[in-house]
Amino acid sequence: MNQPRATKVLAIGYVWPEPRSSAAGGYVMQLLGTFLQQGWDVTFSSPAGAGEHQEDLTALGIREVPIELNNSSFDAFVSELAPDIVLFEQFMMEEQFGWRVEKHCPDALRVLGTQDLQSLRHARHQRLKDRLKASDDANDFSDLFAPALREEFELMADTDLAKREIAALYRSDLNLMISEVEIELLVEQFNVPRSLLHWCPLMVDVPDSPPAPFEDRGHFIHIGNFRHAPNWDAVLWLKTTIWPLIREQLPTAQLHIYGAYTPPKATALHNAAQGFHVMNWAEDALQVMSAARVCLAPLRFGAGIKGKLVDAMICGTPNVTTPIGAEAMHGQEQWPGAITRTAQDFADSAVQLYKDQSQWSSAQTVGLQLLAQRYQKQVHGPALIAKLEYYQQHLSQLRRDNFTGSMLRHHQHKSTQYMSQWIEAKNRFKEDT
């Protein structure tokens, strides 16, 4: 008897996955791992160049196929591959390749992995810039944290980025959302049908061995890819305001800052005399997180959920963060550390958590419980597979119901198609001449 053909998945990445450099890379690998565990046939493609810390996908049984922007070679590739599911990582990949997939593989389920709402992150960044221009108060940023959804909508609604991103959500058959807050924003303010959105947060295995105890740890840690603007802003707020407040209370305290792609402007902040150590890239983020006593994540803007804080919970490392850092991460559950709104409260909470073993141990336990309640791979992985299979089986009806998406594909993809073909023709002309 013939065995049924394995489901073919094509993932199109903005970059090649670097799970040791960013939470985004880790999330992509979690999705790919879920597909492999299901026995699916997985191919990963990207128009980006090789990354310094990219994962060896071929060692995992995933084909790596480089692709080009604005080049019809992709049409032949995708036609021959004939995927059943196409996953676009970030909306720009849907813009670039969505129309080609629709044209050559019309029956493929088109899925967009958002990781975070970029238009929300950018709007919040602009709000922070405006606030910094308007006031030199570096302590209290309460007005930036957790505004009403309507305020977020008004920040985003007139931006080109939001219009592009949300149009891509409509054009996709299903969108993987990492943040429940962003789901509510899209549904309640942008009127995106809830049926287009599937909550799929970071998916991890809950540790089965106890993490290192209080007495075996001895410094603070901050970790995050320096190419991600919220992380760089957090380092600046630490350096200029928060860390001096901590050192006033703990004169010998040490802070280790790790991040991939450390720029010269970051290494210039290193000051051993102040206990402010810029450590560059950590080959094993969990190892360095497990050695620290408290994780500091003073995020003044951002979106999605924070991989560094999930890593902290995995390692049993309590943290101090802001409402932006904790957004969509704990639901109605306790937070494994402290959520603060001012630099002074942040510093005081960090010092208290660092010194108080009882409070620290309680926060460690809360973090492990939170992992089990919200982030278990064995819960979210099967839920994702079930949703994808259901959408494959009911694809025609789901697309018919999503008339707005069909309309946007008709108009936007035509313009994208013609622009891409014009660029390709221009490039060919240059080569010929």
Coordinates of C-alpha atoms in Angstrom, one line a residue:
M1 CA 0.0 0.0 0.0
N2 CA 1.3 3.4 -0.9
Q3 CA 2.2 5.7 2.0
P4 CA 0.5 9.1 1.9
R5 CA 2.8 11.9 0.7
A6 CA 4.2 14.0 3.5
T7 CA 2.9 17.6 3.7
K8 CA 5.3 20.0 2.0
V9 CA 6.1 23.2 3.8
L10 CA 8.0 26.1 2.2
A11 CA 9.2 28.7 4.8
I12 CA 10.3 32.1 3.3
G13 CA 12.5 34.0 5.7
Y14 CA 13.4 37.6 5.8
V15 CA 16.8 36.3 7.0
W16 CA 18.3 32.9 7.7
P17 CA 17.3 31.8 11.2
E18 CA 19.8 32.7 14.0
P19 CA 18.2 31.2 17.1
R20 CA 21.3 32.1 19.2
S21 CA 21.1 35.7 18.2
S22 CA 17.4 36.7 18.5
A23 CA 14.1 35.6 19.8
A24 CA 12.7 35.9 16.3
G25 CA 15.2 33.3 15.1
G26 CA 14.4 31.1 18.0
Y27 CA 10.6 31.3 17.2
V28 CA 11.2 30.4 13.5
M29 CA 13.1 27.3 14.6
Q30 CA 10.3 26.4 17.0
L31 CA 7.9 26.5 14.1
L32 CA 10.1 24.5 11.8
G33 CA 10.8 22.0 14.6
T34 CA 7.0 21.5 15.0
F35 CA 6.6 20.8 11.3
L36 CA 9.5 18.3 11.4
Q37 CA 8.1 16.5 14.4
Q38 CA 4.9 16.1 12.4
G39 CA 6.9 14.3 9.7
W40 CA 6.4 17.1 7.2
D41 CA 8.8 17.9 4.4
V42 CA 10.3 21.3 5.1
T43 CA 12.2 23.7 2.8
F44 CA 13.6 27.1 4.0
S45 CA 14.3 29.9 1.5
S46 CA 15.5 33.4 1.9
P47 CA 16.7 36.2 -0.3
A48 CA 19.1 37.4 2.4
G49 CA 22.8 36.7 2.5
A50 CA 24.4 34.2 5.0
G51 CA 24.2 35.3 8.6
E52 CA 27.1 35.2 11.0
H53 CA 25.4 32.9 13.5
Q54 CA 22.8 31.1 11.3
E55 CA 21.5 27.7 12.1
D56 CA 22.6 24.7 10.0
L57 CA 19.2 23.7 8.8
T58 CA 20.4 20.9 6.6
A59 CA 21.7 19.1 9.7
L60 CA 18.1 19.0 10.9
G61 CA 16.8 17.6 7.6
I62 CA 15.6 21.0 6.2
R63 CA 16.5 21.9 2.6
E64 CA 18.1 25.4 2.2
V65 CA 17.3 27.1 -1.1
P66 CA 18.4 30.7 -1.6
I67 CA 16.0 32.8 -3.7
E68 CA 16.2 36.2 -5.3
L69 CA 13.9 39.3 -5.1
N70 CA 12.3 40.4 -8.3
N71 CA 13.4 37.4 -10.2
S72 CA 11.2 34.9 -12.0
S73 CA 13.5 32.1 -11.1
F74 CA 11.4 31.8 -8.0
D75 CA 8.4 30.9 -10.1
A76 CA 10.1 27.8 -11.5
F77 CA 11.4 26.9 -8.1
V78 CA 8.0 27.1 -6.3
S79 CA 6.2 25.4 -9.2
E80 CA 8.5 22.4 -9.0
L81 CA 8.4 22.2 -5.2
A82 CA 4.6 22.5 -5.2
P83 CA 4.3 23.2 -1.4
D84 CA 1.1 22.5 0.5
I85 CA 1.8 25.3 3.0
V86 CA 3.9 28.4 2.5
L87 CA 5.0 30.3 5.6
F88 CA 6.0 33.9 5.1
E89 CA 8.3 35.2 7.9
Q90 CA 7.4 38.9 8.2
F91 CA 4.9 40.7 6.0
M92 CA 7.6 42.0 3.6
M93 CA 8.1 38.4 2.4
E94 CA 4.4 38.1 1.7
E95 CA 4.5 41.3 -0.2
Q96 CA 7.4 40.1 -2.3
F97 CA 6.5 36.5 -2.9
G98 CA 2.8 36.2 -2.1
W99 CA 1.6 37.0 -5.6
R100 CA 4.0 34.5 -7.1
V101 CA 2.9 31.7 -4.7
E102 CA -0.8 32.5 -5.5
K103 CA -0.1 32.4 -9.2
H104 CA 1.9 29.2 -9.4
C105 CA 0.6 27.3 -6.3
P106 CA -3.0 28.5 -5.9
D107 CA -4.0 25.7 -3.6
A108 CA -1.2 26.2 -1.1
L109 CA -2.2 27.5 2.3
R110 CA -0.5 30.9 2.8
V111 CA 0.5 31.6 6.4
L112 CA 2.1 34.7 7.7
G113 CA 4.3 34.6 10.9
T114 CA 4.2 38.0 12.4
Q115 CA 6.5 37.6 15.5
D116 CA 5.4 41.1 16.4
L117 CA 3.4 43.8 14.8
Q118 CA 6.1 45.9 13.3
S119 CA 3.8 48.9 12.7
L120 CA 2.9 48.9 16.5
R121 CA 6.6 48.7 17.4
H122 CA 7.5 51.6 15.1
A123 CA 4.6 53.7 16.3
R124 CA 5.7 53.2 19.9
H125 CA 9.3 54.1 19.0
Q126 CA 8.1 57.3 17.5
R127 CA 6.1 58.1 20.6
L128 CA 9.2 57.5 22.7
K129 CA 11.2 59.9 20.4
D130 CA 8.5 62.5 20.8
R131 CA 8.5 62.1 24.5
L132 CA 12.3 62.4 24.7
K133 CA 12.2 65.6 22.6
A134 CA 9.5 67.1 24.8
S135 CA 11.0 66.4 28.2
D136 CA 14.4 65.6 29.6
D137 CA 12.9 63.6 32.5
A138 CA 14.7 60.3 32.2
N139 CA 12.9 58.7 35.1
D140 CA 9.2 58.5 34.6
F141 CA 7.8 57.0 31.4
S142 CA 4.5 55.9 32.8
D143 CA 2.6 57.8 30.0
L144 CA 4.2 55.5 27.4
F145 CA 3.3 52.2 29.0
A146 CA 0.2 50.1 28.3
P147 CA -2.1 52.8 26.8
A148 CA -5.6 52.0 25.7
L149 CA -6.0 50.0 22.5
R150 CA -7.7 53.0 20.9
E151 CA -4.6 55.1 21.6
E152 CA -2.4 52.5 19.9
F153 CA -4.7 52.4 16.9
E154 CA -4.6 56.2 16.5
L155 CA -0.8 56.1 16.6
M156 CA -0.7 53.5 13.9
A157 CA -3.7 54.1 11.6
D158 CA -2.2 56.8 9.4
T159 CA 1.2 55.2 8.9
D160 CA 2.1 53.5 5.6
L161 CA 3.7 50.6 7.6
A162 CA 0.4 49.7 9.3
K163 CA -1.5 49.8 6.0
R164 CA 1.0 47.5 4.4
E165 CA 1.3 45.1 7.3
I166 CA -2.4 44.8 8.0
A167 CA -3.1 44.4 4.3
A168 CA -0.7 41.4 4.3
L169 CA -2.6 39.9 7.2
Y170 CA -5.8 40.1 5.2
R171 CA -4.2 38.6 2.1
S172 CA -3.0 35.6 4.1
D173 CA -5.1 32.6 4.9
L174 CA -3.9 32.5 8.5
N175 CA -1.7 34.7 10.6
L176 CA 0.4 33.4 13.6
M177 CA 0.2 35.9 16.4
I178 CA 2.6 35.7 19.3
S179 CA 0.8 38.3 21.4
E180 CA -2.8 38.2 22.6
V181 CA -2.7 42.0 23.1
E182 CA -1.9 42.4 19.4
I183 CA -4.8 40.0 18.5
E184 CA -7.2 42.2 20.5
L185 CA -5.8 45.4 18.9
L186 CA -6.3 44.0 15.4
V187 CA -9.8 42.6 16.1
E188 CA -11.2 45.5 18.2
Q189 CA -9.6 48.5 16.4
F190 CA -8.7 47.4 12.9
N191 CA -11.7 45.0 12.5
V192 CA -9.5 42.1 11.3
P193 CA -11.6 38.9 11.5
R194 CA -10.5 36.8 14.5
S195 CA -10.7 33.7 12.2
L196 CA -7.6 35.0 10.4
L197 CA -5.5 35.1 13.6
H198 CA -4.1 32.2 15.6
W199 CA -2.3 32.7 19.0
C200 CA 1.0 30.8 18.9
P201 CA 3.5 32.2 21.4
L202 CA 7.0 31.0 22.0
M203 CA 7.0 27.2 22.5
V204 CA 9.4 25.7 25.0
D205 CA 10.1 22.6 27.0
V206 CA 9.6 23.2 30.7
P207 CA 12.9 22.3 32.5
D208 CA 12.8 19.0 34.4
S209 CA 15.8 19.7 36.6
P210 CA 16.0 22.5 39.2
P211 CA 17.7 25.7 38.1
A212 CA 20.8 27.1 39.9
P213 CA 20.0 28.5 43.4
F214 CA 20.3 32.0 44.7
E215 CA 23.7 31.5 46.4
D216 CA 25.3 30.2 43.1
R217 CA 24.6 33.4 41.2
G218 CA 26.2 36.8 41.5
H219 CA 25.5 39.6 39.0
F220 CA 22.9 41.3 36.9
I221 CA 22.4 40.5 33.2
H222 CA 20.8 42.1 30.1
I223 CA 20.7 40.3 26.8
G224 CA 19.4 41.2 23.4
N225 CA 20.4 41.5 19.7
F226 CA 21.8 45.0 19.2
R227 CA 20.2 45.3 15.8
H228 CA 16.8 45.3 17.4
A229 CA 16.1 49.0 18.3
P230 CA 14.2 48.3 21.6
N231 CA 17.2 46.5 23.0
W232 CA 19.7 49.3 22.1
D233 CA 17.3 51.8 23.7
A234 CA 17.1 49.6 26.9
V235 CA 20.9 49.6 27.1
L236 CA 21.1 53.4 26.8
W237 CA 18.5 53.8 29.6
L238 CA 20.4 51.4 31.7
K239 CA 23.7 53.2 31.2
T240 CA 22.5 56.7 31.6
T241 CA 19.9 56.4 34.4
I242 CA 19.1 53.0 35.9
W243 CA 22.5 51.5 36.5
P244 CA 23.8 54.5 38.4
L245 CA 20.8 54.2 40.7
I246 CA 21.5 50.6 41.3
R247 CA 25.2 51.2 42.0
E248 CA 24.2 53.8 44.6
Q249 CA 22.7 51.0 46.6
L250 CA 25.0 48.2 45.6
P251 CA 28.4 49.9 45.0
T252 CA 30.1 46.6 43.9
A253 CA 27.3 45.3 41.7
Q254 CA 28.2 44.1 38.2
L255 CA 26.1 44.1 35.0
H256 CA 26.9 41.8 32.1
I257 CA 25.4 42.9 28.8
Y258 CA 25.2 40.4 25.9
G259 CA 24.0 40.9 22.4
A260 CA 24.7 39.7 18.8
Y261 CA 26.1 42.1 16.3
T262 CA 27.6 44.5 18.9
P263 CA 28.3 47.8 17.3
P264 CA 31.2 50.1 18.3
K265 CA 28.7 52.5 19.9
A266 CA 27.8 49.7 22.3
T267 CA 31.3 48.6 23.1
A268 CA 32.2 52.2 23.8
L269 CA 29.8 52.0 26.8
H270 CA 31.9 49.3 28.5
N271 CA 33.2 50.6 31.9
A272 CA 34.6 48.0 34.3
A273 CA 35.1 50.6 37.0
Q274 CA 31.3 51.2 37.0
G275 CA 30.6 47.5 36.8
F276 CA 29.1 48.0 33.3
H277 CA 30.4 45.2 31.2
V278 CA 29.5 44.9 27.5
M279 CA 30.2 41.3 26.8
N280 CA 29.3 41.0 23.1
W281 CA 27.6 37.8 21.7
A282 CA 26.8 34.9 24.0
E283 CA 27.3 31.6 22.3
D284 CA 25.0 30.0 24.8
A285 CA 22.4 32.5 26.1
L286 CA 20.9 30.0 28.5
Q287 CA 24.3 29.3 30.1
V288 CA 25.0 33.0 30.8
M289 CA 21.4 33.6 31.9
S290 CA 21.7 30.7 34.4
A291 CA 24.8 32.3 36.0
A292 CA 23.1 35.6 36.7
R293 CA 21.0 36.4 39.7
V294 CA 18.6 39.0 38.1
C295 CA 17.7 39.8 34.5
L296 CA 17.2 43.5 33.7
A297 CA 14.9 44.3 30.7
P298 CA 14.0 48.1 30.9
L299 CA 12.1 48.2 27.6
R300 CA 10.6 51.6 26.8
F301 CA 9.0 50.5 23.5
G302 CA 8.5 47.3 21.6
A303 CA 5.9 44.7 20.6
G304 CA 5.3 41.0 20.6
I305 CA 6.6 39.0 23.6
K306 CA 10.1 39.0 24.8
G307 CA 12.3 35.9 24.2
K308 CA 14.9 37.1 26.8
L309 CA 12.2 36.9 29.5
V310 CA 11.1 33.4 28.5
D311 CA 14.8 32.4 28.6
A312 CA 15.1 34.0 32.1
M313 CA 12.1 31.8 33.2
I314 CA 13.7 28.7 31.7
C315 CA 16.9 29.4 33.6
G316 CA 15.1 30.3 36.9
T317 CA 16.4 33.9 36.7
P318 CA 13.9 36.4 38.1
N319 CA 13.6 39.7 36.2
V320 CA 12.7 43.3 36.4
T321 CA 11.0 44.9 33.4
T322 CA 8.4 47.4 32.3
P323 CA 4.8 47.0 31.2
I324 CA 6.1 46.9 27.6
G325 CA 8.4 44.1 28.5
A326 CA 5.7 42.1 30.3
E327 CA 3.0 42.8 27.8
A328 CA 1.0 39.7 26.7
M329 CA 3.4 37.4 28.6
H330 CA 1.6 36.5 31.8
G331 CA -2.2 36.9 31.3
Q332 CA -3.8 36.9 34.8
E333 CA -0.8 35.1 36.4
Q334 CA 1.8 36.5 38.7
W335 CA 5.0 38.0 37.3
P336 CA 8.4 36.3 38.1
G337 CA 10.0 39.5 39.4
A338 CA 8.8 43.0 39.1
I339 CA 7.0 45.3 36.6
T340 CA 8.0 48.9 37.0
R341 CA 7.2 52.3 35.3
T342 CA 10.0 54.6 36.5
A343 CA 13.8 54.3 36.6
Q344 CA 13.9 54.7 40.3
D345 CA 11.3 51.9 40.9
F346 CA 13.2 49.8 38.4
A347 CA 16.4 50.2 40.3
D348 CA 14.8 49.7 43.8
S349 CA 13.0 46.5 42.6
A350 CA 16.2 45.2 41.1
V351 CA 18.2 45.8 44.3
Q352 CA 15.5 44.3 46.5
L353 CA 15.3 41.2 44.3
Y354 CA 19.0 40.8 44.2
K355 CA 19.4 41.0 48.0
D356 CA 16.3 39.2 49.2
Q357 CA 16.7 35.4 48.9
S358 CA 13.1 34.6 49.9
Q359 CA 11.6 37.0 47.4
W360 CA 14.1 35.8 44.7
S361 CA 13.2 32.2 45.3
S362 CA 9.5 32.9 45.1
A363 CA 9.9 34.7 41.8
Q364 CA 11.9 31.8 40.4
T365 CA 9.1 29.4 41.3
V366 CA 6.5 31.7 39.7
G367 CA 8.5 31.8 36.5
L368 CA 8.6 28.1 36.1
Q369 CA 4.9 27.9 36.8
L370 CA 4.3 30.5 34.2
L371 CA 6.2 28.6 31.6
A372 CA 4.1 25.5 32.3
Q373 CA 0.9 27.5 32.1
R374 CA 1.5 29.5 28.9
Y375 CA 4.5 28.3 26.8
Q376 CA 4.5 24.5 26.7
K377 CA 5.6 23.2 23.3
Q378 CA 3.4 20.1 23.8
V379 CA 0.3 22.3 24.0
H380 CA 0.9 24.9 21.3
G381 CA 2.6 22.6 18.8
P382 CA -0.3 20.2 18.3
A383 CA -2.8 23.2 18.4
L384 CA -0.8 24.8 15.5
I385 CA -0.8 21.6 13.5
A386 CA -4.5 21.1 14.0
K387 CA -5.3 24.7 12.9
L388 CA -3.2 24.3 9.8
E389 CA -4.8 21.0 8.8
Y390 CA -8.3 22.4 9.4
Y391 CA -7.6 25.4 7.2
Q392 CA -6.2 23.2 4.5
Q393 CA -9.4 21.2 4.5
H394 CA -11.7 24.2 4.4
L395 CA -9.5 26.6 2.3
S396 CA -12.0 27.4 -0.4
Q397 CA -14.7 28.4 2.0
L398 CA -12.3 30.4 4.2
R399 CA -11.0 32.3 1.3
R400 CA -14.6 33.0 0.1
D401 CA -15.5 34.3 3.5
N402 CA -12.4 36.6 3.5
F403 CA -13.6 38.9 0.7
T404 CA -11.5 41.8 1.9
G405 CA -8.4 39.7 1.6
S406 CA -9.4 38.6 -1.9
M407 CA -10.0 42.2 -2.9
L408 CA -6.7 43.3 -1.6
R409 CA -4.9 40.4 -3.4
H410 CA -6.6 41.4 -6.6
H411 CA -5.4 45.0 -6.5
Q412 CA -2.2 45.0 -4.5
H413 CA -0.7 41.9 -6.0
K414 CA -1.2 43.2 -9.5
S415 CA 0.7 46.4 -8.7
T416 CA 3.4 44.4 -6.9
Q417 CA 3.6 42.0 -9.8
Y418 CA 4.0 44.7 -12.3
M419 CA 6.6 46.6 -10.2
S420 CA 8.6 43.3 -9.7
Q421 CA 8.5 42.5 -13.4
W422 CA 9.6 46.0 -14.3
I423 CA 12.6 45.8 -11.9
E424 CA 13.5 42.4 -13.3
A425 CA 13.3 43.7 -16.8
K426 CA 15.4 46.7 -15.9
N427 CA 18.0 44.5 -14.2
R428 CA 18.2 42.2 -17.3
F429 CA 18.6 45.3 -19.5
K430 CA 21.6 46.4 -17.4
E431 CA 23.2 43.0 -17.7
D432 CA 22.7 43.0 -21.4
T433 CA 24.3 46.4 -21.9

